[in-house]
Each structure stands twice: as C-alpha cells, then as structure tokens.
Amino acid sequence: MRWPVYFIFAYFMLGLQVGVSRYIAFHGATPNLGLIAALFIALNARRETALLACFAIGFLQDLLSEQQPGLFAIAYGLMAMLVVETHQSVNGNRAVKQFSFALVGGLLTTVVLLVHSGLHPAGEAAADGKIALAPVRISAGVEFTRAVYTAVLAPIILGGLNRIRGLFAFVPLKRKTRFW
C-alpha cells in the first residue's frame, strides 16, 4: 500500500466528516466517514497493513473528537481484525457484505463508546479540586442511529472508492484454501 496516498485519503475523509457533518445529520446522528475509510482499507489491504492503518485512522479520529484518546482506535482496530479474518469467507452480494460489515463496525464502535461512558461518569471532580478529563455523555439512540446511517451510506461510498483503488497499490490478497 502506498502510505502517502493513505494519509491523504485519511485526512480527506476525516476532514470531510468534520466539515459536512452538521449539514447531513439525521436526527442528531452524523455518518461516521472514518469508519467507512477504515472499512475500505480493511477490505482491500493485507492483514498487518490493514490492522495498522485502521488503528491509525481511529487514532486520528480520536484527535478530532471530544472523546478521550484511544476509543475510536480500539474500535477500528477490532473492526479491522473482524473484517480481515472473515471477509473472504463471506459469500454474497458485495453491497450486502459492505452494509453488514459497516453495521457491525458501527455497532462495535457504539459499544466501545457506551461502555467507556458508563464506566467513567462525567463531571467528577478530582480529590485535589481539579476537574478530571471526563468522557462525553453520549446517547445510545443517537449512536445506534449513527451506526445504521453509516451502514446505509457505506455501499454507496465504498462503490465510489473502489474506482480509485488503484491509487493505493494494494497487494492482491491470497485466497484461503479449504481442505474439506
């Protein structure tokens, strides 16, 4: 994979998310373009490259969000592990596969954010009088809507991204051989 093209792509997708999110919001939920970018990389790159690249996209999104650093990186890394290991064995329509992987990735991100938000109550003061960095309170309904909204848009956006796939110079994936 060409890393300079990857970094420009990640910068563009995350910048697009920050720039247009309030204009395309649906009932308070905005699509997660960082997740779609990570899914594109996970579907096309080799295993180690995909895991590192998806984790990096998540970390870059952590820097842009109000959440504590590491949450999106962990969620996208877990999503990449799942996609890399299963996408070649899942048969079916490409759009349905993209929708389902985006939905699973969105729900996984939602679970990570909700668990973290539940474990660390917001607004607690530290013992020495300083305010601790607290997680942003999120709504489960809005996060679930975001996951579904992202999954609906994923086949459309990934269809366009597949047209520029050659810019990344992905190494062809080896097919897994089955012995039964």
Coordinates of N, CA and C in Angstrom, one line a residue:
M1 N 0.8 -1.2 0.0 CA 0.0 0.0 0.0 C 0.9 1.2 0.0
R2 N 0.5 2.2 -0.7 CA 1.2 3.5 -0.8 C 0.8 4.3 0.4
W3 N 1.7 4.5 1.4 CA 1.3 5.2 2.6 C 1.0 6.7 2.4
P4 N 1.7 7.4 1.5 CA 1.3 8.9 1.3 C -0.1 9.0 0.8
V5 N -0.5 8.1 -0.1 CA -1.9 8.1 -0.6 C -2.9 7.8 0.5
Y6 N -2.5 6.9 1.4 CA -3.3 6.5 2.5 C -3.5 7.7 3.5
F7 N -2.4 8.4 3.8 CA -2.5 9.6 4.7 C -3.4 10.7 4.1
I8 N -3.2 10.9 2.8 CA -4.1 11.9 2.2 C -5.5 11.5 2.2
F9 N -5.8 10.2 2.0 CA -7.1 9.7 2.0 C -7.7 9.8 3.4
A10 N -7.0 9.4 4.4 CA -7.5 9.5 5.8 C -7.8 11.0 6.2
Y11 N -6.9 11.9 5.8 CA -7.0 13.3 6.1 C -8.3 13.8 5.4
F12 N -8.5 13.4 4.1 CA -9.7 13.9 3.4 C -11.0 13.4 4.0
M13 N -11.0 12.1 4.3 CA -12.3 11.5 4.9 C -12.6 12.1 6.2
L14 N -11.6 12.3 7.1 CA -11.9 12.8 8.4 C -12.2 14.3 8.3
G15 N -11.5 15.0 7.4 CA -11.8 16.4 7.2 C -13.2 16.6 6.6
L16 N -13.6 15.7 5.7 CA -15.0 15.7 5.2 C -16.0 15.5 6.3
Q17 N -15.7 14.6 7.2 CA -16.6 14.3 8.3 C -16.8 15.5 9.2
V18 N -15.7 16.2 9.5 CA -15.8 17.4 10.4 C -16.5 18.5 9.6
G19 N -16.2 18.6 8.3 CA -16.7 19.8 7.6 C -18.2 19.7 7.3
V20 N -18.7 18.5 6.9 CA -20.1 18.4 6.4 C -21.0 17.7 7.4
S21 N -20.5 17.3 8.6 CA -21.4 16.5 9.5 C -22.6 17.2 9.9
R22 N -22.5 18.5 10.2 CA -23.8 19.2 10.7 C -24.8 19.4 9.6
Y23 N -24.4 19.3 8.3 CA -25.3 19.5 7.2 C -26.0 18.2 6.8
I24 N -25.4 17.1 7.1 CA -26.0 15.8 6.7 C -26.5 15.0 7.9
A25 N -26.7 15.7 9.0 CA -27.1 15.0 10.3 C -28.6 14.5 10.1
F26 N -28.9 13.4 10.7 CA -30.2 12.8 10.6 C -30.6 12.5 12.1
H27 N -31.5 13.3 12.6 CA -32.0 13.2 14.0 C -30.8 13.2 15.0
G28 N -29.9 14.1 14.7 CA -28.7 14.2 15.6 C -27.6 13.3 15.4
A29 N -27.7 12.4 14.4 CA -26.7 11.4 14.1 C -26.0 11.7 12.8
T30 N -24.7 11.7 12.8 CA -23.9 12.0 11.6 C -23.3 10.7 11.1
P31 N -23.1 10.5 9.8 CA -22.4 9.3 9.4 C -20.9 9.3 9.8
N32 N -20.4 8.2 10.1 CA -19.0 8.0 10.5 C -18.2 7.7 9.3
L33 N -17.6 8.7 8.7 CA -16.8 8.6 7.5 C -15.5 7.9 7.8
G34 N -15.0 8.1 9.0 CA -13.7 7.5 9.5 C -13.9 6.0 9.5
L35 N -15.1 5.5 9.9 CA -15.3 4.1 9.9 C -15.4 3.5 8.5
I36 N -16.0 4.3 7.6 CA -16.1 3.8 6.2 C -14.7 3.8 5.6
A37 N -13.8 4.8 5.9 CA -12.4 4.8 5.4 C -11.7 3.6 5.9
A38 N -11.9 3.3 7.2 CA -11.2 2.1 7.8 C -11.7 0.8 7.2
L39 N -13.0 0.7 6.9 CA -13.6 -0.4 6.3 C -13.0 -0.6 4.9
F40 N -12.9 0.4 4.1 CA -12.3 0.4 2.8 C -10.9 -0.2 2.9
I41 N -10.1 0.2 3.8 CA -8.7 -0.3 3.9 C -8.7 -1.7 4.4
A42 N -9.6 -2.1 5.3 CA -9.7 -3.4 5.8 C -10.1 -4.4 4.8
L43 N -11.0 -4.0 3.9 CA -11.4 -4.9 2.8 C -10.4 -5.1 1.7
N44 N -9.5 -4.2 1.6 CA -8.5 -4.3 0.4 C -7.1 -4.5 0.7
A45 N -6.6 -4.2 1.9 CA -5.2 -4.3 2.2 C -4.9 -5.6 2.9
R46 N -3.6 -6.0 2.9 CA -3.2 -7.2 3.6 C -3.4 -7.0 5.1
R47 N -3.4 -8.1 5.8 CA -3.8 -8.2 7.2 C -3.0 -7.2 8.1
E48 N -1.7 -7.3 8.1 CA -0.9 -6.4 9.0 C -1.1 -4.9 8.6
T49 N -1.1 -4.7 7.4 CA -1.2 -3.3 6.9 C -2.6 -2.8 7.2
A50 N -3.6 -3.6 7.1 CA -5.0 -3.2 7.4 C -5.2 -2.9 8.9
L51 N -4.6 -3.7 9.7 CA -4.7 -3.5 11.2 C -4.1 -2.2 11.6
L52 N -2.9 -2.0 11.1 CA -2.1 -0.7 11.5 C -2.9 0.5 10.9
A53 N -3.3 0.4 9.6 CA -3.9 1.6 9.0 C -5.3 1.9 9.7
C54 N -6.1 0.9 10.0 CA -7.4 1.2 10.7 C -7.2 1.7 12.1
F55 N -6.2 1.2 12.8 CA -5.9 1.7 14.1 C -5.5 3.2 14.0
A56 N -4.7 3.5 13.0 CA -4.2 4.9 12.8 C -5.4 5.8 12.4
I57 N -6.3 5.4 11.6 CA -7.5 6.2 11.3 C -8.3 6.4 12.5
G58 N -8.4 5.4 13.3 CA -9.2 5.6 14.6 C -8.4 6.6 15.5
F59 N -7.1 6.5 15.6 CA -6.4 7.4 16.4 C -6.5 8.9 15.9
L60 N -6.4 9.0 14.6 CA -6.6 10.4 14.0 C -8.0 10.9 14.3
Q61 N -9.0 10.0 14.3 CA -10.4 10.5 14.6 C -10.5 10.8 16.1
D62 N -9.8 10.1 17.0 CA -9.7 10.4 18.4 C -9.2 11.8 18.6
L63 N -8.2 12.2 17.8 CA -7.7 13.5 18.0 C -8.7 14.6 17.6
L64 N -9.6 14.3 16.7 CA -10.6 15.2 16.2 C -11.9 15.2 17.1
S65 N -12.1 14.2 17.9 CA -13.3 14.1 18.7 C -13.1 14.7 20.1
E66 N -14.2 14.7 20.8 CA -14.2 15.2 22.2 C -14.0 14.0 23.1
Q67 N -14.0 12.8 22.6 CA -13.8 11.6 23.5 C -12.4 11.5 23.9
Q68 N -12.1 10.7 24.9 CA -10.7 10.5 25.4 C -10.0 9.7 24.3
P69 N -8.7 10.0 24.1 CA -7.9 9.3 23.1 C -7.9 7.8 23.2
G70 N -8.0 7.1 22.1 CA -7.9 5.7 22.1 C -9.2 4.9 21.8
L71 N -10.3 5.5 22.0 CA -11.6 4.8 21.9 C -11.9 4.4 20.4
F72 N -11.8 5.3 19.5 CA -12.0 5.0 18.1 C -10.9 4.1 17.6
A73 N -9.7 4.3 18.1 CA -8.6 3.5 17.6 C -8.8 2.0 18.0
I74 N -9.3 1.8 19.2 CA -9.5 0.4 19.6 C -10.7 -0.1 18.8
A75 N -11.8 0.6 18.7 CA -12.9 0.1 17.9 C -12.6 -0.2 16.5
Y76 N -11.8 0.7 15.8 CA -11.5 0.4 14.4 C -10.5 -0.7 14.3
G77 N -9.6 -0.8 15.3 CA -8.7 -2.0 15.3 C -9.4 -3.3 15.4
L78 N -10.4 -3.3 16.3 CA -11.2 -4.5 16.5 C -12.1 -4.8 15.2
M79 N -12.6 -3.8 14.6 CA -13.4 -4.0 13.4 C -12.5 -4.5 12.3
A80 N -11.3 -4.0 12.2 CA -10.3 -4.4 11.1 C -10.0 -5.9 11.4
M81 N -9.8 -6.3 12.6 CA -9.5 -7.7 12.9 C -10.6 -8.6 12.4
L82 N -11.8 -8.2 12.7 CA -13.0 -9.0 12.3 C -13.1 -9.0 10.8
V83 N -13.0 -7.9 10.1 CA -13.2 -7.8 8.7 C -12.1 -8.6 7.9
V84 N -10.9 -8.4 8.4 CA -9.7 -9.1 7.7 C -9.9 -10.6 7.8
E85 N -10.3 -11.1 8.9 CA -10.4 -12.5 9.1 C -11.6 -13.2 8.4
T86 N -12.7 -12.4 8.2 CA -13.9 -13.0 7.7 C -14.4 -12.6 6.3
H87 N -13.8 -11.5 5.7 CA -14.4 -11.0 4.5 C -14.2 -11.9 3.3
Q88 N -13.2 -12.7 3.3 CA -13.0 -13.6 2.1 C -13.9 -14.9 2.2
S89 N -14.3 -15.2 3.4 CA -15.1 -16.4 3.6 C -16.6 -16.1 3.5
V90 N -17.0 -14.8 3.6 CA -18.4 -14.4 3.5 C -18.8 -14.3 2.0
N91 N -19.7 -15.1 1.6 CA -20.2 -15.1 0.2 C -21.4 -14.2 0.2
G92 N -21.7 -13.7 -1.0 CA -22.9 -12.9 -1.2 C -22.7 -11.7 -2.0
N93 N -23.7 -10.9 -2.1 CA -23.6 -9.6 -2.8 C -22.6 -8.7 -2.1
R94 N -21.8 -8.0 -2.9 CA -20.8 -7.1 -2.4 C -21.5 -5.9 -1.6
A95 N -22.6 -5.4 -2.0 CA -23.3 -4.3 -1.3 C -23.8 -4.8 0.1
V96 N -24.3 -6.0 0.1 CA -24.8 -6.5 1.3 C -23.7 -6.8 2.3
K97 N -22.6 -7.3 1.8 CA -21.4 -7.5 2.6 C -20.9 -6.2 3.2
Q98 N -20.8 -5.2 2.4 CA -20.3 -3.9 2.8 C -21.3 -3.3 3.9
F99 N -22.6 -3.4 3.6 CA -23.5 -2.9 4.6 C -23.4 -3.6 5.9
S100 N -23.3 -5.0 5.9 CA -23.2 -5.7 7.1 C -21.9 -5.5 7.9
F101 N -20.8 -5.4 7.2 CA -19.5 -5.0 7.9 C -19.6 -3.6 8.5
A102 N -20.2 -2.7 7.7 CA -20.3 -1.3 8.3 C -21.2 -1.3 9.5
L103 N -22.3 -2.0 9.4 CA -23.2 -2.1 10.6 C -22.5 -2.7 11.8
V104 N -21.8 -3.8 11.6 CA -21.1 -4.4 12.7 C -20.0 -3.5 13.2
G105 N -19.3 -2.8 12.4 CA -18.2 -1.9 12.8 C -18.9 -0.7 13.6
G106 N -20.0 -0.2 13.1 CA -20.7 0.9 13.8 C -21.2 0.5 15.1
L107 N -21.7 -0.7 15.2 CA -22.2 -1.2 16.5 C -21.1 -1.5 17.5
L108 N -20.0 -2.0 16.9 CA -18.8 -2.2 17.8 C -18.3 -0.9 18.3
T109 N -18.3 0.1 17.5 CA -17.8 1.5 18.0 C -18.8 2.0 19.0
T110 N -20.1 1.8 18.8 CA -21.1 2.2 19.7 C -20.9 1.5 21.1
V111 N -20.7 0.2 21.1 CA -20.5 -0.5 22.3 C -19.2 0.0 23.0
V112 N -18.1 0.3 22.3 CA -16.9 0.8 23.0 C -17.2 2.1 23.6
L113 N -17.9 3.0 22.9 CA -18.1 4.3 23.4 C -19.1 4.3 24.6
L114 N -20.1 3.4 24.5 CA -21.1 3.4 25.6 C -20.5 2.7 26.9
V115 N -19.7 1.7 26.7 CA -19.1 1.0 27.8 C -18.1 2.0 28.5
H116 N -17.3 2.7 27.7 CA -16.4 3.7 28.3 C -17.2 4.8 29.0
S117 N -18.3 5.3 28.4 CA -19.1 6.3 29.0 C -19.8 5.8 30.3
G118 N -20.1 4.6 30.4 CA -20.8 4.0 31.6 C -19.8 3.8 32.7
L119 N -18.5 3.4 32.3 CA -17.5 3.2 33.4 C -16.9 4.4 34.0
H120 N -16.9 5.5 33.3 CA -16.3 6.8 33.7 C -17.4 7.8 33.8
P121 N -18.0 8.1 34.9 CA -19.1 9.1 35.0 C -18.5 10.5 34.6
A122 N -19.3 11.3 34.0 CA -18.9 12.6 33.5 C -18.9 13.6 34.7
G123 N -18.0 14.5 34.7 CA -18.1 15.7 35.6 C -17.6 15.5 37.0
E124 N -17.0 14.4 37.3 CA -16.5 14.2 38.7 C -15.3 15.0 38.9
A125 N -15.2 15.7 40.0 CA -14.0 16.4 40.4 C -13.0 15.5 41.1
A126 N -11.7 15.8 40.8 CA -10.6 15.1 41.4 C -10.5 15.4 42.9
A127 N -9.8 14.6 43.6 CA -9.6 14.9 45.1 C -8.9 16.2 45.4
D128 N -8.0 16.7 44.5 CA -7.3 17.9 44.8 C -8.0 19.1 44.3
G129 N -9.3 19.0 43.9 CA -10.1 20.1 43.4 C -10.0 20.4 41.9
K130 N -9.2 19.7 41.2 CA -9.1 19.8 39.7 C -10.2 19.0 39.1
I131 N -10.6 19.5 37.9 CA -11.6 18.7 37.2 C -10.9 17.7 36.3
A132 N -11.3 16.5 36.4 CA -10.7 15.4 35.6 C -11.3 15.4 34.2
L133 N -10.5 15.0 33.3 CA -11.0 14.8 31.9 C -12.0 13.7 31.9
A134 N -13.2 14.1 31.6 CA -14.3 13.1 31.7 C -14.8 12.8 30.3
P135 N -15.4 11.6 30.1 CA -15.9 11.3 28.8 C -17.1 12.1 28.5
V136 N -17.4 12.3 27.2 CA -18.6 13.0 26.8 C -19.7 12.0 26.9
R137 N -20.8 12.5 27.5 CA -22.0 11.7 27.6 C -22.7 11.5 26.3
I138 N -22.9 10.3 25.9 CA -23.5 10.0 24.6 C -24.8 9.3 24.8
S139 N -25.6 9.4 23.8 CA -26.9 8.8 23.8 C -26.9 7.5 23.0
A140 N -27.4 6.4 23.6 CA -27.4 5.1 22.9 C -28.2 5.2 21.6
G141 N -29.3 5.9 21.7 CA -30.2 6.0 20.5 C -29.5 6.7 19.3
V142 N -28.8 7.8 19.7 CA -28.1 8.6 18.6 C -27.0 7.7 18.0
E143 N -26.2 7.0 18.9 CA -25.1 6.2 18.4 C -25.6 5.0 17.6
F144 N -26.7 4.4 18.0 CA -27.3 3.4 17.2 C -27.8 3.9 15.8
T145 N -28.4 5.1 15.8 CA -28.8 5.7 14.5 C -27.6 6.0 13.7
R146 N -26.5 6.5 14.3 CA -25.3 6.7 13.6 C -24.7 5.5 12.9
A147 N -24.8 4.3 13.6 CA -24.3 3.1 13.1 C -25.1 2.6 11.9
V148 N -26.4 2.8 12.0 CA -27.3 2.4 10.8 C -27.1 3.4 9.7
Y149 N -27.0 4.6 9.9 CA -26.9 5.7 8.9 C -25.5 5.4 8.2
T150 N -24.5 5.1 8.9 CA -23.2 4.8 8.3 C -23.3 3.6 7.4
A151 N -24.0 2.6 7.9 CA -24.1 1.3 7.2 C -24.9 1.5 5.9
V152 N -25.9 2.3 5.9 CA -26.7 2.6 4.7 C -25.8 3.3 3.6
L153 N -25.0 4.3 4.1 CA -24.1 5.0 3.2 C -22.9 4.2 2.7
A154 N -22.5 3.2 3.4 CA -21.3 2.5 3.2 C -21.2 1.9 1.8
P155 N -22.2 1.2 1.3 CA -22.1 0.6 -0.1 C -21.9 1.7 -1.2
I156 N -22.6 2.8 -1.0 CA -22.5 3.9 -2.0 C -21.1 4.5 -2.0
I157 N -20.6 4.9 -0.8 CA -19.3 5.5 -0.7 C -18.2 4.5 -1.1
L158 N -18.3 3.2 -0.6 CA -17.3 2.2 -1.0 C -17.3 1.9 -2.5
G159 N -18.5 2.0 -3.1 CA -18.5 1.8 -4.5 C -17.7 2.9 -5.3
G160 N -17.8 4.1 -4.8 CA -17.0 5.2 -5.4 C -15.5 5.0 -5.1
L161 N -15.2 4.6 -3.9 CA -13.8 4.4 -3.5 C -13.2 3.2 -4.3
N162 N -13.9 2.2 -4.6 CA -13.4 1.1 -5.4 C -12.9 1.6 -6.8
R163 N -13.4 2.7 -7.3 CA -13.0 3.2 -8.6 C -11.6 3.8 -8.5
I164 N -11.1 4.2 -7.3 CA -9.8 4.8 -7.2 C -8.9 3.9 -6.4
R165 N -9.3 2.6 -6.3 CA -8.5 1.6 -5.6 C -7.1 1.5 -6.1
G166 N -6.9 1.7 -7.4 CA -5.5 1.5 -8.0 C -4.5 2.5 -7.4
L167 N -5.0 3.7 -6.9 CA -4.0 4.6 -6.4 C -3.3 4.1 -5.2
F168 N -3.9 3.2 -4.4 CA -3.3 2.7 -3.2 C -2.3 1.6 -3.4
A169 N -2.4 1.0 -4.6 CA -1.5 -0.1 -5.0 C -1.6 -1.3 -3.9
F170 N -2.8 -1.7 -3.6 CA -3.0 -2.8 -2.7 C -2.4 -4.1 -3.3
V171 N -1.7 -4.8 -2.5 CA -1.2 -6.1 -2.9 C -2.3 -7.1 -3.0
P172 N -2.5 -7.9 -4.0 CA -3.6 -8.9 -4.1 C -3.6 -9.8 -2.9
L173 N -4.7 -10.0 -2.4 CA -4.9 -10.9 -1.2 C -4.8 -12.4 -1.7
K174 N -4.2 -13.2 -0.9 CA -4.2 -14.6 -1.2 C -5.5 -15.3 -0.7
R175 N -6.0 -16.2 -1.5 CA -7.2 -16.9 -1.2 C -6.9 -18.0 -0.2
K176 N -7.7 -18.1 0.8 CA -7.5 -19.2 1.7 C -8.0 -20.5 1.1
T177 N -7.2 -21.5 1.2 CA -7.6 -22.8 0.7 C -8.3 -23.6 1.7
R178 N -9.3 -24.3 1.3 CA -10.0 -25.2 2.2 C -9.8 -26.6 1.9
F179 N -9.6 -27.4 2.8 CA -9.3 -28.8 2.6 C -10.4 -29.8 2.8
W180 N -11.6 -29.3 2.9 CA -12.8 -30.1 3.1 C -13.7 -29.9 2.0

